[in-house]
Coordinates of C-alpha atoms and ligand atoms in Angstrom, one line a residue:
Chain F
M6 CA 0.2 -0.3 -0.1
P7 CA 1.2 3.0 -0.9
E8 CA 2.0 5.4 1.9
V9 CA 1.1 9.2 1.8
K10 CA 1.9 12.2 3.9
K11 CA 0.3 15.6 3.7
L12 CA 3.1 18.8 2.5
S13 CA 0.2 21.7 2.8
D14 CA -3.1 22.0 2.0
G15 CA -4.3 19.5 -1.3
I16 CA -0.1 18.7 -1.6
F17 CA 0.6 15.4 -1.1
E18 CA 3.5 13.1 -1.1
V19 CA 3.2 9.3 -2.2
V20 CA 5.9 6.8 -1.5
K21 CA 5.4 4.5 -4.1
D22 CA 8.6 2.6 -5.1
K23 CA 9.8 6.2 -5.2
K24 CA 8.6 9.4 -3.5
Q25 CA 6.4 11.5 -5.6
L26 CA 4.8 14.1 -5.3
A27 CA 0.8 14.5 -5.8
T28 CA -2.7 16.2 -5.3
K29 CA -5.7 14.7 -5.1
N30 CA -8.0 14.0 -9.0
L31 CA -10.6 16.7 -8.6
E32 CA -11.5 14.3 -12.3
P33 CA -10.8 10.0 -11.1
G34 CA -9.6 8.4 -13.9
K35 CA -8.4 11.2 -16.3
T36 CA -5.7 12.7 -17.0
V37 CA -4.1 15.7 -18.1
Y38 CA -0.7 15.2 -19.8
G39 CA 0.2 11.5 -19.0
E40 CA 1.1 12.0 -15.5
K41 CA 0.2 9.3 -13.2
L42 CA -2.6 8.1 -11.1
I43 CA -2.5 6.6 -7.8
P44 CA -5.1 4.9 -6.3
V45 CA -4.4 5.1 -2.0
E46 CA -7.1 4.1 0.2
G47 CA -10.4 5.2 -2.2
I48 CA -8.3 8.3 -3.3
E49 CA -6.9 8.7 -6.3
Y50 CA -3.8 10.7 -6.6
R51 CA -2.2 12.7 -9.3
T52 CA 1.3 12.7 -9.9
W53 CA 3.5 15.5 -10.1
D54 CA 6.2 16.3 -12.0
P55 CA 8.3 19.3 -10.2
R56 CA 10.3 19.6 -13.9
R57 CA 7.3 20.3 -15.4
S58 CA 5.9 23.2 -12.7
K59 CA 7.1 25.6 -11.6
L60 CA 5.0 25.1 -8.7
G61 CA 6.0 21.6 -8.1
A62 CA 9.7 22.9 -7.7
M63 CA 8.8 25.7 -5.1
V64 CA 6.5 22.9 -2.8
L65 CA 9.9 20.5 -3.4
K66 CA 11.8 23.3 -2.9
K67 CA 10.1 24.2 0.8
F68 CA 8.1 27.1 -0.3
N69 CA 5.1 27.4 2.0
I70 CA 2.4 27.3 -0.5
P71 CA -0.2 29.8 0.9
L72 CA -3.0 27.2 -1.4
K73 CA -6.4 26.7 0.1
E74 CA -9.1 24.4 -1.0
D75 CA -11.1 27.8 -0.8
S76 CA -8.4 30.2 -2.2
K77 CA -9.5 32.0 -5.3
V78 CA -6.7 32.3 -7.7
L79 CA -5.5 34.4 -10.2
Y80 CA -3.0 32.5 -12.4
L81 CA -1.2 34.3 -14.9
G82 CA 0.6 32.7 -18.0
A83 CA -1.8 29.3 -17.5
A84 CA -0.1 27.6 -21.1
S85 CA -2.2 24.4 -21.8
G86 CA -2.5 23.9 -18.0
T87 CA -0.2 21.5 -16.9
T88 CA 0.2 22.8 -13.8
V89 CA -3.0 24.8 -13.7
S90 CA -4.7 21.1 -13.3
H91 CA -3.1 21.0 -10.1
V92 CA -3.7 23.8 -8.5
S93 CA -7.6 23.3 -9.7
D94 CA -6.8 20.0 -7.8
I95 CA -6.0 22.1 -4.8
V96 CA -8.1 24.3 -4.2
S97 CA -10.9 21.8 -5.0
E98 CA -13.5 24.2 -3.3
G99 CA -12.3 27.5 -4.7
E100 CA -11.7 29.3 -7.8
V101 CA -9.3 29.7 -10.4
Y102 CA -9.2 33.0 -12.9
A103 CA -6.5 31.0 -15.9
V104 CA -4.8 33.9 -17.8
E105 CA -3.4 32.8 -20.5
F106 CA -2.6 35.2 -24.4
A107 CA -1.5 32.9 -27.5
P108 CA -4.3 30.9 -28.4
R109 CA -2.9 27.7 -29.5
S110 CA -1.9 27.2 -25.4
M111 CA -6.1 28.1 -24.9
R112 CA -7.2 25.7 -27.0
D113 CA -5.8 22.9 -24.4
L114 CA -7.1 24.8 -21.7
I115 CA -9.9 25.2 -22.9
G116 CA -10.9 20.9 -23.2
L117 CA -9.6 21.3 -19.9
A118 CA -11.4 23.8 -17.8
S119 CA -14.6 22.2 -19.9
R120 CA -14.6 19.5 -17.4
R121 CA -12.6 21.0 -14.7
K122 CA -15.4 23.3 -13.1
N123 CA -13.1 25.6 -10.8
I124 CA -10.8 26.4 -13.4
H125 CA -12.1 29.7 -16.0
P126 CA -10.1 30.0 -18.9
I127 CA -9.1 33.9 -20.1
L128 CA -7.8 34.6 -23.2
A129 CA -6.1 38.1 -22.6
D130 CA -2.7 40.0 -22.1
A131 CA -2.0 39.7 -18.2
G132 CA 0.2 43.0 -19.0
K133 CA -3.2 44.7 -18.8
P134 CA -5.8 43.5 -16.0
D135 CA -8.3 45.9 -17.2
S136 CA -8.7 43.6 -20.0
Y137 CA -10.6 41.4 -17.6
S138 CA -11.1 43.3 -14.5
H139 CA -14.9 43.1 -15.8
L140 CA -14.3 39.1 -14.9
V141 CA -11.9 38.6 -11.1
E142 CA -12.8 38.8 -7.6
P143 CA -11.3 39.6 -5.1
I144 CA -7.9 37.4 -4.9
D145 CA -6.4 35.0 -2.1
V146 CA -3.5 33.5 -4.5
I147 CA -2.1 35.3 -7.8
F148 CA 0.8 32.6 -9.5
Q149 CA 2.5 34.0 -12.1
D150 CA 4.5 32.3 -14.9
V151 CA 4.5 34.0 -18.1
A152 CA 8.5 34.0 -18.9
Q153 CA 7.9 38.0 -20.0
P154 CA 10.9 40.4 -19.5
N155 CA 8.5 42.8 -17.5
Q156 CA 7.2 40.2 -15.1
A157 CA 7.6 42.3 -11.8
E158 CA 5.1 45.1 -13.8
I159 CA 3.4 42.3 -14.3
A160 CA 2.3 41.2 -11.0
A161 CA 2.4 45.1 -9.9
R162 CA -0.6 45.7 -11.7
N163 CA -2.4 42.3 -11.5
A164 CA -2.0 43.2 -7.1
V165 CA -2.9 46.2 -7.8
R166 CA -6.5 45.3 -9.3
F167 CA -7.0 42.1 -7.7
L168 CA -5.5 40.6 -4.9
K169 CA -6.8 41.1 -1.4
K170 CA -4.9 42.7 0.7
D171 CA -3.7 40.1 3.6
G172 CA -3.3 37.6 -0.6
Y173 CA -0.4 36.7 -1.8
L174 CA 1.9 36.4 -5.1
L175 CA 3.6 32.9 -6.4
L176 CA 6.3 34.1 -8.7
S177 CA 8.3 32.0 -11.0
I178 CA 11.4 34.2 -12.6
K179 CA 13.1 32.9 -15.7
A180 CA 16.7 35.0 -16.0
R181 CA 16.8 34.1 -19.3
S182 CA 13.4 35.8 -21.0
I183 CA 14.7 39.3 -18.9
D184 CA 18.5 39.7 -20.5
T185 CA 19.9 36.4 -22.1
A186 CA 23.2 37.4 -20.8
A187 CA 23.7 39.0 -18.0
N188 CA 24.5 36.6 -15.1
P189 CA 21.1 35.1 -13.7
K190 CA 21.9 36.2 -10.4
E191 CA 22.3 40.3 -10.9
V192 CA 19.0 39.0 -12.8
F193 CA 17.2 37.9 -9.9
K194 CA 18.8 40.7 -7.6
E195 CA 16.9 43.8 -10.3
E196 CA 13.9 41.1 -10.7
I197 CA 13.6 41.8 -6.6
R198 CA 14.5 45.5 -6.0
K199 CA 11.2 46.2 -8.9
L200 CA 9.4 43.7 -7.2
E201 CA 9.9 46.2 -3.4
Q202 CA 10.3 49.3 -4.5
A203 CA 9.7 49.8 -8.5
F204 CA 6.3 49.6 -8.7
E205 CA 3.3 50.2 -6.4
P206 CA 1.8 48.5 -4.1
R207 CA 5.0 47.1 -3.2
F208 CA 6.2 43.5 -2.1
E209 CA 7.4 42.3 0.8
I210 CA 10.0 38.9 0.0
L211 CA 8.8 36.0 2.0
N212 CA 10.9 33.7 0.4
A213 CA 13.7 33.7 -2.7
K214 CA 15.0 30.6 -4.0
D215 CA 16.8 29.4 -7.8
L216 CA 15.0 26.2 -8.7
K217 CA 17.1 24.0 -9.4
P218 CA 18.3 21.6 -10.2
Y219 CA 14.3 21.2 -11.7
H220 CA 14.1 24.4 -13.7
E221 CA 17.8 25.9 -15.1
D222 CA 17.5 30.2 -13.9
H223 CA 14.4 29.8 -12.6
L224 CA 14.1 32.3 -9.3
G225 CA 11.3 31.0 -7.1
V226 CA 9.6 34.1 -4.9
L227 CA 6.6 34.0 -2.3
A228 CA 5.6 37.9 -1.6
K229 CA 2.6 39.8 0.3
L230 CA 1.7 43.1 0.5
R231 CA 3.3 45.4 2.3
Chain M
M19 CA -20.6 55.6 -10.0
K20 CA -20.6 53.2 -12.9
I21 CA -19.1 49.7 -13.5
D22 CA -19.6 47.8 -15.6
T23 CA -18.9 43.4 -15.4
W24 CA -19.7 40.9 -17.1
F25 CA -23.7 40.8 -15.7
G26 CA -24.5 43.9 -16.6
T27 CA -23.9 47.5 -15.4
I28 CA -24.5 48.9 -11.8
E29 CA -24.4 52.1 -10.2
T30 CA -23.0 52.2 -6.8
G31 CA -24.1 55.4 -4.3
R32 CA -21.1 57.0 -2.3
A33 CA -20.9 54.1 0.3
G34 CA -20.8 51.9 -2.8
E35 CA -24.0 50.9 -2.4
I36 CA -25.7 49.8 -5.5
Q37 CA -28.6 51.7 -6.4
E38 CA -29.4 50.7 -10.0
A39 CA -28.3 47.7 -12.2
R40 CA -29.2 46.6 -15.6
L41 CA -28.3 43.2 -15.4
L42 CA -28.4 41.1 -18.7
S43 CA -30.3 38.0 -19.8
K44 CA -28.7 34.9 -18.2
D45 CA -28.1 33.6 -21.5
I46 CA -24.6 31.4 -21.8
R47 CA -23.6 33.1 -25.8
E48 CA -24.4 36.6 -24.9
L49 CA -23.3 36.6 -21.7
A50 CA -19.8 36.0 -23.1
L51 CA -20.4 38.9 -26.4
H52 CA -21.0 41.5 -23.9
S53 CA -17.8 40.0 -21.9
L54 CA -15.8 40.1 -25.0
S55 CA -17.0 43.8 -25.6
L56 CA -16.0 44.9 -22.5
R57 CA -12.2 43.9 -23.4
D58 CA -10.9 46.7 -24.7
S59 CA -13.0 49.3 -22.4
R60 CA -11.4 52.6 -20.8
S61 CA -14.0 53.4 -18.7
D62 CA -16.3 52.6 -16.1
L63 CA -14.0 49.4 -14.9
P64 CA -14.9 48.3 -11.7
P65 CA -12.3 50.2 -8.5
E66 CA -10.0 48.1 -7.5
G67 CA -10.9 45.4 -5.3
F68 CA -14.2 45.8 -6.7
D69 CA -16.2 42.6 -5.1
L70 CA -17.8 41.4 -8.3
K71 CA -19.5 37.9 -6.9
A72 CA -20.8 40.2 -3.8
A73 CA -22.2 43.2 -6.3
A74 CA -23.9 39.7 -8.5
F75 CA -25.9 39.0 -5.2
D76 CA -26.7 42.2 -3.9
C77 CA -28.8 43.2 -7.3
G78 CA -30.1 39.4 -7.6
F79 CA -28.0 38.4 -10.2
A80 CA -27.5 35.2 -8.7
E81 CA -28.6 33.8 -5.6
S82 CA -26.1 31.4 -4.7
P83 CA -22.0 30.9 -5.1
A84 CA -23.0 27.9 -7.1
E85 CA -24.7 29.7 -9.4
Y86 CA -22.4 32.5 -9.7
Y87 CA -19.3 30.5 -10.7
F88 CA -21.1 28.3 -12.7
L89 CA -22.3 31.1 -14.9
L90 CA -19.2 32.5 -14.7
H91 CA -17.4 29.1 -15.8
E92 CA -19.8 28.8 -18.9
V93 CA -19.4 32.6 -20.0
T94 CA -15.7 32.4 -19.5
L95 CA -15.7 28.9 -21.6
E96 CA -17.8 30.7 -24.0
A97 CA -15.8 33.7 -24.7
A98 CA -12.3 31.3 -24.6
K99 CA -13.9 29.7 -27.8
L100 CA -15.0 32.4 -29.4
Q101 CA -11.4 33.9 -29.1
V102 CA -10.0 31.1 -30.7
S103 CA -12.0 30.2 -33.2
G104 CA -12.0 33.6 -34.4
A105 CA -8.2 34.0 -34.2
L106 CA -7.9 30.9 -37.0
T107 CA -8.2 34.2 -39.2
P108 CA -7.6 33.8 -43.6
D109 CA -3.8 34.6 -42.5
Q110 CA -3.7 32.4 -39.5
R111 CA -4.9 29.9 -41.9
I112 CA -1.5 31.1 -44.7
I113 CA 0.5 29.9 -42.1
Q114 CA -1.1 26.8 -41.0
A115 CA -0.5 26.1 -44.4
V116 CA 3.2 27.6 -45.0
E117 CA 4.3 25.2 -42.7
A118 CA 2.7 21.9 -43.3
L119 CA 4.2 22.8 -46.7
D120 CA 7.4 22.7 -45.5
D121 CA 6.6 19.7 -43.3
I122 CA 6.2 18.5 -46.3
N123 CA 8.9 19.4 -48.7
E124 CA 10.8 17.7 -45.5
T125 CA 9.6 14.5 -46.0
T126 CA 9.1 14.6 -49.9
N127 CA 13.1 14.9 -50.1
A128 CA 13.8 12.7 -47.5
L129 CA 11.7 10.1 -48.8
S130 CA 12.2 10.8 -52.8
E131 CA 16.2 9.9 -51.7
R132 CA 15.5 6.7 -49.9
L133 CA 13.7 5.9 -53.5
S134 CA 16.6 6.9 -55.5
E135 CA 18.9 5.1 -53.4
W136 CA 16.9 1.9 -52.6
Y137 CA 16.0 2.3 -56.0
G138 CA 19.4 2.5 -57.5
G139 CA 20.6 -0.8 -56.8
Y140 CA 18.2 -2.3 -60.0
F141 CA 18.3 0.0 -61.7
P142 CA 21.4 3.1 -61.6
E143 CA 21.4 4.3 -65.3
S144 CA 17.6 5.4 -65.2
G145 CA 19.3 9.4 -64.6
L146 CA 16.2 9.9 -63.3
G147 CA 15.4 11.4 -59.4
G148 CA 12.1 13.2 -57.9
E149 CA 8.7 12.7 -58.8
D150 CA 10.0 10.9 -62.2
L151 CA 11.8 8.7 -60.5
A152 CA 8.9 7.6 -58.4
L153 CA 6.2 7.4 -61.0
F154 CA 9.0 5.4 -62.9
I155 CA 8.9 2.9 -60.6
V156 CA 5.2 2.7 -59.6
K157 CA 4.3 2.4 -63.7
Y158 CA 6.3 -0.1 -64.6
G159 CA 8.6 -1.4 -61.1
S160 CA 11.4 -3.9 -61.8
R161 CA 12.9 -2.0 -65.1
E162 CA 12.2 -5.6 -67.2
N163 CA 8.9 -4.1 -67.6
V164 CA 10.0 -0.9 -70.0
G165 CA 8.5 -1.8 -73.0
P166 CA 10.3 -1.1 -76.6
E167 CA 8.1 2.4 -76.9
A168 CA 9.7 3.7 -73.5
P169 CA 12.5 6.1 -73.7
L170 CA 14.7 4.5 -71.0
Y171 CA 14.4 0.9 -72.8
S172 CA 17.4 1.0 -74.0
K173 CA 19.6 1.9 -70.7
A174 CA 16.6 -0.3 -68.9
R175 CA 18.0 -3.6 -71.0
N176 CA 21.5 -2.7 -70.6
S177 CA 21.4 -1.9 -66.6
M178 CA 24.1 -3.4 -64.7
G179 CA 21.6 -3.3 -62.2
A180 CA 20.4 -6.4 -60.1
K181 CA 17.5 -8.3 -60.3
L182 CA 14.4 -6.8 -58.6
E183 CA 12.6 -9.9 -57.3
S184 CA 8.9 -10.1 -56.7
A185 CA 8.4 -8.9 -53.2
D186 CA 10.6 -6.7 -53.1
E187 CA 9.4 -4.7 -56.2
A188 CA 5.6 -4.7 -54.2
L189 CA 7.4 -3.2 -51.6
L190 CA 9.1 -0.4 -54.0
K191 CA 5.8 0.6 -55.9
G192 CA 3.9 1.1 -52.2
F193 CA 6.8 3.2 -51.9
A194 CA 6.9 5.3 -54.9
E195 CA 2.8 5.7 -54.5
S196 CA 3.6 7.3 -50.8
V197 CA 5.6 9.6 -52.7
C198 CA 4.0 10.4 -55.0
S199 CA 1.1 11.5 -53.4
L200 CA 3.3 13.8 -51.0
Y201 CA 3.7 15.7 -54.0
E202 CA 0.3 15.7 -55.0
R203 CA 0.0 17.2 -51.9
R204 CA 2.1 19.8 -51.8
R205 CA 0.7 20.7 -55.4
Q206 CA -2.4 21.2 -53.3
I207 CA -1.0 22.7 -50.9
E208 CA 0.3 25.5 -53.1
A209 CA -2.8 26.2 -54.6
Y210 CA -4.2 26.9 -51.4
I211 CA -1.6 29.4 -50.7
E212 CA -1.8 30.6 -54.2
N213 CA -5.8 31.8 -53.9
S214 CA -5.8 32.1 -50.1
M215 CA -2.9 34.9 -51.2
E216 CA -4.8 36.4 -53.9
L217 CA -8.1 36.9 -51.4
I218 CA -6.2 38.7 -48.6
A219 CA -2.8 40.0 -49.9
P220 CA -3.7 40.2 -53.0
N221 CA -0.8 43.4 -53.7
L222 CA 1.5 41.8 -51.9
K223 CA 1.5 38.3 -54.0
L224 CA 1.9 40.6 -56.3
I225 CA 5.1 42.2 -55.3
A226 CA 6.4 39.6 -53.8
G227 CA 4.6 36.4 -55.6
P228 CA 2.2 34.1 -53.5
M229 CA 5.0 31.6 -52.0
L230 CA 7.6 34.6 -50.8
G231 CA 4.3 36.5 -49.5
A232 CA 2.8 33.8 -48.1
R233 CA 7.0 32.9 -46.0
L234 CA 6.6 36.9 -45.1
I235 CA 3.4 36.5 -43.6
S236 CA 4.1 33.0 -41.8
L237 CA 7.8 34.5 -40.0
A238 CA 5.7 37.8 -39.4
G239 CA 3.6 36.4 -37.3
S240 CA 0.5 38.1 -39.1
L241 CA -0.9 39.9 -41.7
G242 CA -1.5 43.2 -39.3
K243 CA 1.9 42.4 -37.6
L244 CA 3.8 42.5 -40.9
A245 CA 2.2 45.5 -42.4
E246 CA 3.5 47.4 -38.8
F247 CA 7.1 46.4 -39.2
P248 CA 9.0 49.3 -41.1
S249 CA 10.8 48.0 -44.2
S250 CA 14.4 48.0 -42.9
T251 CA 12.7 44.8 -40.8
V252 CA 10.9 43.7 -43.7
Q253 CA 14.4 43.1 -45.5
V254 CA 16.1 41.1 -42.8
I255 CA 13.4 39.1 -41.6
G256 CA 13.9 35.2 -42.0
A257 CA 17.5 36.2 -41.5
S258 CA 16.7 35.8 -37.7
K259 CA 16.0 32.6 -36.9
A260 CA 19.0 31.9 -39.4
L261 CA 20.4 34.2 -36.4
F262 CA 19.6 32.2 -33.7
K263 CA 21.3 29.2 -35.3
H264 CA 24.0 30.1 -35.9
L265 CA 24.0 31.2 -32.4
R266 CA 23.2 28.6 -31.5
S267 CA 25.1 25.6 -33.4
R268 CA 27.1 27.6 -34.9
A269 CA 25.6 27.5 -38.3
P270 CA 26.9 29.8 -41.1
S271 CA 26.1 33.4 -40.2
P272 CA 22.9 34.9 -41.9
K273 CA 23.5 37.6 -44.7
H274 CA 20.0 38.3 -46.2
G275 CA 16.1 37.4 -45.2
I276 CA 14.5 35.9 -47.1
I277 CA 12.9 38.4 -49.3
Y278 CA 16.5 37.7 -50.9
S279 CA 14.8 35.2 -53.0
H280 CA 12.7 37.4 -54.8
P281 CA 14.0 37.3 -58.6
L282 CA 14.7 41.1 -58.9
I283 CA 17.2 40.5 -55.9
N284 CA 18.6 37.6 -56.8
T285 CA 19.2 38.0 -60.2
A286 CA 20.5 42.2 -59.7
P287 CA 24.5 42.5 -60.3
W288 CA 25.8 42.5 -56.8
W289 CA 27.0 45.7 -57.0
V290 CA 23.8 46.7 -56.5
R291 CA 21.8 44.4 -54.9
G292 CA 21.1 45.7 -51.8
K293 CA 19.8 49.0 -52.9
V294 CA 17.7 47.0 -55.1
A295 CA 16.8 44.7 -52.0
R296 CA 15.8 48.1 -50.4
A297 CA 13.7 49.0 -52.5
V298 CA 11.9 45.6 -53.1
A299 CA 11.6 45.9 -49.2
S300 CA 10.2 49.2 -48.9
K301 CA 7.8 48.3 -51.8
L302 CA 6.9 44.9 -50.0
S303 CA 5.8 46.7 -47.0
L304 CA 3.7 49.7 -48.6
A305 CA 1.6 46.1 -50.1
A306 CA 0.9 44.5 -46.9
R307 CA -0.3 47.8 -45.0
I308 CA -2.9 48.4 -48.6
D309 CA -3.5 44.4 -48.2
F310 CA -4.4 44.9 -44.2
Y311 CA -6.1 48.0 -44.0
S312 CA -8.0 48.6 -47.0
G313 CA -7.2 45.4 -49.5
E314 CA -7.7 47.3 -53.0
K315 CA -5.6 45.6 -55.7
D316 CA -3.1 48.4 -56.6
L317 CA -1.1 46.8 -60.0
S318 CA 0.8 50.3 -60.4
L319 CA 2.8 49.0 -57.1
T320 CA 4.6 46.2 -59.7
E321 CA 5.5 49.3 -62.2
K322 CA 6.5 51.5 -59.6
L323 CA 8.9 48.8 -58.5
E324 CA 10.3 48.5 -61.8
A325 CA 10.7 51.7 -62.8
K326 CA 12.4 51.9 -59.8
F327 CA 14.7 49.2 -60.3
L328 CA 15.4 50.8 -63.7
Q329 CA 17.1 54.2 -62.3
I330 CA 18.7 51.8 -59.6
R331 CA 20.1 50.0 -63.1
T332 CA 21.4 52.6 -65.0
S333 CA 22.9 55.0 -62.6
N334 CA 25.1 52.2 -61.3
P335 CA 25.8 50.7 -64.6
R336 CA 29.4 49.1 -63.6
P337 CA 30.8 47.9 -59.7
P338 CA 32.2 51.0 -57.8
Q339 CA 36.1 51.1 -58.2
K340 CA 37.6 50.9 -55.1
R341 CA 35.9 47.2 -54.0
Q342 CA 39.3 45.3 -52.3
E343 CA 39.6 47.9 -49.3
S344 CA 36.1 47.5 -47.7
G345 CA 37.2 43.3 -47.7
A346 CA 33.9 42.6 -49.8
K347 CA 34.9 41.5 -52.7
P348 CA 33.1 39.4 -54.6
K349 CA 34.6 35.4 -55.0
K350 CA 32.9 34.8 -58.5
K351 CA 32.1 35.8 -61.3
R352 CA 28.3 36.6 -61.2
R353 CA 25.9 35.9 -63.9
K354 CA 24.8 39.8 -65.9
Ligands
SAM405 C1 6.4 29.1 -19.3 S1 5.0 29.1 -19.2 C2 3.5 28.6 -18.1 C3 3.8 27.4 -18.1 C4 2.5 26.9 -17.0 N1 3.1 28.2 -15.5 C5 2.6 25.7 -16.5 O1 3.4 25.4 -15.8 O2 2.2 24.6 -16.8 C6 4.7 30.3 -19.6 C7 3.0 31.2 -20.6 O3 2.5 32.2 -20.4 C8 2.1 32.8 -21.6 N2 2.3 34.2 -21.7 C9 3.3 34.9 -21.7 N3 3.0 36.7 -21.2 C10 1.5 36.2 -21.0 C11 1.1 37.8 -21.3 N4 1.9 38.6 -21.2 N5 -0.5 37.2 -20.7 C12 -0.8 36.2 -20.8 N6 0.1 34.9 -21.2 C13 1.2 35.2 -21.5 C14 2.9 32.4 -22.4 O4 1.8 32.3 -23.6 C15 3.1 30.7 -21.9 O5 2.0 30.1 -22.2

């Protein structure tokens, strides 16, 4: 019998042959991107590959993941929904507003959202939160993985509009999307500075760690409003 | 204060209380279209931190959170579907076709080579290649079936190739049929691109020809983007891809964008090639703009380009003298 250990709300470690990160499958019997399904005592777990998910890597890097069963999440850069599907598992009684601007990725995301009622897909530019402000309610957690040069600014613009005062920002920063030549460490320092003081609102950084060995040249950041 | 939301427009008073609401009906399609219409609006946005769900209850649009989220879910899904289907505009379809064509070309070349390698063992003297060879194999199979009326008859009879056994012959014929159908598919896609270009970018087609025009759209990402590029960018479109390749894998560094396959440019003598390329790029850019903004076909574009070309040629009849110092001495003598 596989062993299950809870890491934080909705996030588990399942030991079957080896340790694996997993979430409870909201759609039993179905997989999203070829991950494994592991039933344990009547509950089906979906394995979560940290190499394919910045959020998954952040869990393993011991970030405090502020997601709760009923959290309202704004997910920026949803792509085809690999990580979104796990967030949807975690916030089983909550809502995921999934913003993505590439129509091709949105096609896959629509497929996922039509099976999962707590995912609300939005085809829009995350840099223009005004364009979806008529849809999104106050938010507990913003998760952002857009790989754009102006990601700190994008985070600030969305936080000012939607983030509750006691909400959190989870951010993945890709060094190469900001400056392909510069030393990633320098880029990260500069992005942290921007989050702390370049825009309104300002963030207080709670944790910032490299996502190695799961993702090269990526920094994970957990922050809240100052 | 007036606030637009996905479920209707509400008026709030000083304390934020709702004074009036004009709600939409709970028709998913209608709500989705309304939501899309609000994307670009600059006024009457909900203020920062506005609680849409609470407002939906207060004004009686939804009775429970479950109902609110159910409707919201259906509406966002419907709106996203409408947007994605709208995203496959005619220029996007051309881009798909161009990419399919590239894939088909690659496959066709690889399979043709394989076929000629394979059949070469049985009839090395055929001198055929590509589609001709594939058609030949489909028709005859073994060279022994070539009758006296066929042009390759004597070569086939005197060939030093091995004898083709019937099992191998069946295999080769099947393979050759696949190759033929790929060539057929290629013509079909080319015809599709040609027709579509006439419909959506007639001026670009006029100046660039259908394939180069379609490739420019494909590399730019859309006709709209191509129309926005300055002509200096148009001149190097296609080089950047090669540039990345060059940086990653030390492929030869790119000198020119794909417009250098334009007949006016690639037949121009080297000393005016840059000037001609600039002239062509500027007309291409103009053509893309006309196509994107008005769509009227303007036949005078080619005449103007030709006039410009003649002017460049007549004012630069000979290569410049001090070429040596610049270090860019041409290696070979070019045509013309
Ligand atoms: C690295 S991928 C995200 C992967 C995803 N978070 C996952 O783990 O499954 C980045 C995505 O952000 C999207 N993106 C980039 N800039 C964006 C923007 N300004 N607005 C919305 N989406 C954006 C890209 O299209 C891409 O799909």
